[in-house]
Amino acid sequence: MRAELIDPRGQTLQVDDPKYRVYFWAEDGSKEEWELSGADLDEVLGWIPVHSQGRSHSLWAVTRLPDEVCLIRLQGIDLDTRPDAWPSWARRVHL
């Protein structure tokens, strides 16, 4: 991890009502996708274990542009990608 002080005057945009996506993967490879809104991160983190049913999950912030949906990974990994594309910490944990 790297941490550095920043100048907050460089910010040009802020989203006050974030949306989140949660993906759950079952052992058979099936996936369930949810979009959550009207909640803060603590509420979302509390919602996940209640609905995971023991499945692996990943959590993403959602931002939308006119013709695009952009996901920003907050927790977990995209289990649909090849393991060699996972970050090194994920390969140690999941392989």
PDB file of C-alpha atoms in Angstrom:
ATOM      1  CA  MET A   1       0.000   0.000   0.000  1.00  0.00           C
ATOM      2  CA  ARG A   2       1.129   3.534  -0.721  1.00  0.00           C
ATOM      3  CA  ALA A   3      -0.189   6.620   1.125  1.00  0.00           C
ATOM      4  CA  GLU A   4       0.479  10.223   0.177  1.00  0.00           C
ATOM      5  CA  LEU A   5      -0.849  13.629   1.154  1.00  0.00           C
ATOM      6  CA  ILE A   6      -2.873  15.354  -1.560  1.00  0.00           C
ATOM      7  CA  ASP A   7      -4.155  18.833  -2.321  1.00  0.00           C
ATOM      8  CA  PRO A   8      -7.974  18.636  -2.047  1.00  0.00           C
ATOM      9  CA  ARG A   9      -8.340  21.578  -4.455  1.00  0.00           C
ATOM     10  CA  GLY A  10      -7.631  19.126  -7.283  1.00  0.00           C
ATOM     11  CA  GLN A  11     -11.075  17.529  -6.874  1.00  0.00           C
ATOM     12  CA  THR A  12     -13.465  18.367  -9.703  1.00  0.00           C
ATOM     13  CA  LEU A  13     -16.458  16.129  -9.002  1.00  0.00           C
ATOM     14  CA  GLN A  14     -18.195  14.511  -6.044  1.00  0.00           C
ATOM     15  CA  VAL A  15     -20.995  11.927  -5.811  1.00  0.00           C
ATOM     16  CA  ASP A  16     -23.071  12.251  -2.640  1.00  0.00           C
ATOM     17  CA  ASP A  17     -25.444   9.329  -3.304  1.00  0.00           C
ATOM     18  CA  PRO A  18     -23.196   6.438  -4.336  1.00  0.00           C
ATOM     19  CA  LYS A  19     -24.367   3.183  -5.830  1.00  0.00           C
ATOM     20  CA  TYR A  20     -22.669  -0.151  -5.241  1.00  0.00           C
ATOM     21  CA  ARG A  21     -22.584  -3.495  -7.011  1.00  0.00           C
ATOM     22  CA  VAL A  22     -22.180  -6.752  -5.147  1.00  0.00           C
ATOM     23  CA  TYR A  23     -21.401  -9.993  -6.941  1.00  0.00           C
ATOM     24  CA  PHE A  24     -21.858 -13.377  -5.256  1.00  0.00           C
ATOM     25  CA  TRP A  25     -20.281 -16.525  -6.735  1.00  0.00           C
ATOM     26  CA  ALA A  26     -21.469 -20.013  -5.884  1.00  0.00           C
ATOM     27  CA  GLU A  27     -19.185 -23.053  -5.992  1.00  0.00           C
ATOM     28  CA  ASP A  28     -20.925 -24.243  -9.175  1.00  0.00           C
ATOM     29  CA  GLY A  29     -19.744 -21.044 -10.927  1.00  0.00           C
ATOM     30  CA  SER A  30     -23.111 -19.316 -10.970  1.00  0.00           C
ATOM     31  CA  LYS A  31     -23.152 -15.616 -10.156  1.00  0.00           C
ATOM     32  CA  GLU A  32     -25.726 -13.293  -8.620  1.00  0.00           C
ATOM     33  CA  GLU A  33     -25.411  -9.540  -9.201  1.00  0.00           C
ATOM     34  CA  TRP A  34     -26.978  -6.811  -7.070  1.00  0.00           C
ATOM     35  CA  GLU A  35     -26.967  -3.014  -7.286  1.00  0.00           C
ATOM     36  CA  LEU A  36     -27.476  -1.191  -3.978  1.00  0.00           C
ATOM     37  CA  SER A  37     -28.353   2.474  -3.534  1.00  0.00           C
ATOM     38  CA  GLY A  38     -29.625   4.741  -0.780  1.00  0.00           C
ATOM     39  CA  ALA A  39     -27.035   3.366   1.635  1.00  0.00           C
ATOM     40  CA  ASP A  40     -23.605   4.243   2.927  1.00  0.00           C
ATOM     41  CA  LEU A  41     -20.649   1.872   2.878  1.00  0.00           C
ATOM     42  CA  ASP A  42     -21.225   0.611   6.436  1.00  0.00           C
ATOM     43  CA  GLU A  43     -24.779  -0.418   5.533  1.00  0.00           C
ATOM     44  CA  VAL A  44     -23.578  -2.181   2.385  1.00  0.00           C
ATOM     45  CA  LEU A  45     -20.858  -4.022   4.319  1.00  0.00           C
ATOM     46  CA  GLY A  46     -23.535  -5.165   6.782  1.00  0.00           C
ATOM     47  CA  TRP A  47     -25.860  -6.274   3.974  1.00  0.00           C
ATOM     48  CA  ILE A  48     -23.283  -8.549   2.314  1.00  0.00           C
ATOM     49  CA  PRO A  49     -22.917 -11.274   4.990  1.00  0.00           C
ATOM     50  CA  VAL A  50     -26.694 -11.426   5.476  1.00  0.00           C
ATOM     51  CA  HIS A  51     -27.195 -12.194   1.764  1.00  0.00           C
ATOM     52  CA  SER A  52     -24.010 -14.091   0.864  1.00  0.00           C
ATOM     53  CA  GLN A  53     -25.238 -17.535   1.972  1.00  0.00           C
ATOM     54  CA  GLY A  54     -21.576 -18.521   2.350  1.00  0.00           C
ATOM     55  CA  ARG A  55     -20.693 -17.493  -1.211  1.00  0.00           C
ATOM     56  CA  SER A  56     -17.590 -15.546  -2.218  1.00  0.00           C
ATOM     57  CA  HIS A  57     -18.299 -11.919  -3.070  1.00  0.00           C
ATOM     58  CA  SER A  58     -16.840  -8.748  -4.481  1.00  0.00           C
ATOM     59  CA  LEU A  59     -17.934  -5.159  -3.862  1.00  0.00           C
ATOM     60  CA  TRP A  60     -17.686  -2.308  -6.360  1.00  0.00           C
ATOM     61  CA  ALA A  61     -18.581   1.383  -6.419  1.00  0.00           C
ATOM     62  CA  VAL A  62     -20.598   2.366  -9.499  1.00  0.00           C
ATOM     63  CA  THR A  63     -20.147   5.553 -11.470  1.00  0.00           C
ATOM     64  CA  ARG A  64     -21.984   6.339 -14.675  1.00  0.00           C
ATOM     65  CA  LEU A  65     -21.066   8.471 -17.658  1.00  0.00           C
ATOM     66  CA  PRO A  66     -23.505   9.169 -20.500  1.00  0.00           C
ATOM     67  CA  ASP A  67     -22.736   5.921 -22.355  1.00  0.00           C
ATOM     68  CA  GLU A  68     -20.696   3.974 -19.810  1.00  0.00           C
ATOM     69  CA  VAL A  69     -20.942   2.249 -16.449  1.00  0.00           C
ATOM     70  CA  CYS A  70     -17.645   2.212 -14.571  1.00  0.00           C
ATOM     71  CA  LEU A  71     -17.035  -0.116 -11.611  1.00  0.00           C
ATOM     72  CA  ILE A  72     -14.360   0.643  -9.014  1.00  0.00           C
ATOM     73  CA  ARG A  73     -13.273  -2.369  -6.973  1.00  0.00           C
ATOM     74  CA  LEU A  74     -13.613  -1.829  -3.231  1.00  0.00           C
ATOM     75  CA  GLN A  75     -13.390  -5.363  -1.871  1.00  0.00           C
ATOM     76  CA  GLY A  76     -12.724  -8.827  -3.232  1.00  0.00           C
ATOM     77  CA  ILE A  77     -11.791  -9.658  -6.809  1.00  0.00           C
ATOM     78  CA  ASP A  78     -13.515 -10.427 -10.094  1.00  0.00           C
ATOM     79  CA  LEU A  79     -13.631 -14.217  -9.994  1.00  0.00           C
ATOM     80  CA  ASP A  80     -14.672 -14.247 -13.663  1.00  0.00           C
ATOM     81  CA  THR A  81     -11.155 -13.209 -14.718  1.00  0.00           C
ATOM     82  CA  ARG A  82      -8.292 -15.638 -15.181  1.00  0.00           C
ATOM     83  CA  PRO A  83      -6.320 -16.227 -11.966  1.00  0.00           C
ATOM     84  CA  ASP A  84      -3.116 -15.024 -13.662  1.00  0.00           C
ATOM     85  CA  ALA A  85      -4.804 -11.590 -14.030  1.00  0.00           C
ATOM     86  CA  TRP A  86      -5.644 -11.363 -10.317  1.00  0.00           C
ATOM     87  CA  PRO A  87      -3.570  -9.096  -8.059  1.00  0.00           C
ATOM     88  CA  SER A  88      -0.783 -10.949  -6.245  1.00  0.00           C
ATOM     89  CA  TRP A  89      -2.592 -10.795  -2.883  1.00  0.00           C
ATOM     90  CA  ALA A  90      -5.640 -12.483  -4.429  1.00  0.00           C
ATOM     91  CA  ARG A  91      -3.589 -15.330  -5.904  1.00  0.00           C
ATOM     92  CA  ARG A  92      -2.162 -16.025  -2.434  1.00  0.00           C
ATOM     93  CA  VAL A  93      -5.626 -16.002  -0.847  1.00  0.00           C
ATOM     94  CA  HIS A  94      -7.732 -17.790  -3.492  1.00  0.00           C
ATOM     95  CA  LEU A  95      -5.426 -20.317  -5.168  1.00  0.00           C
TER      96      LEU A  95
END
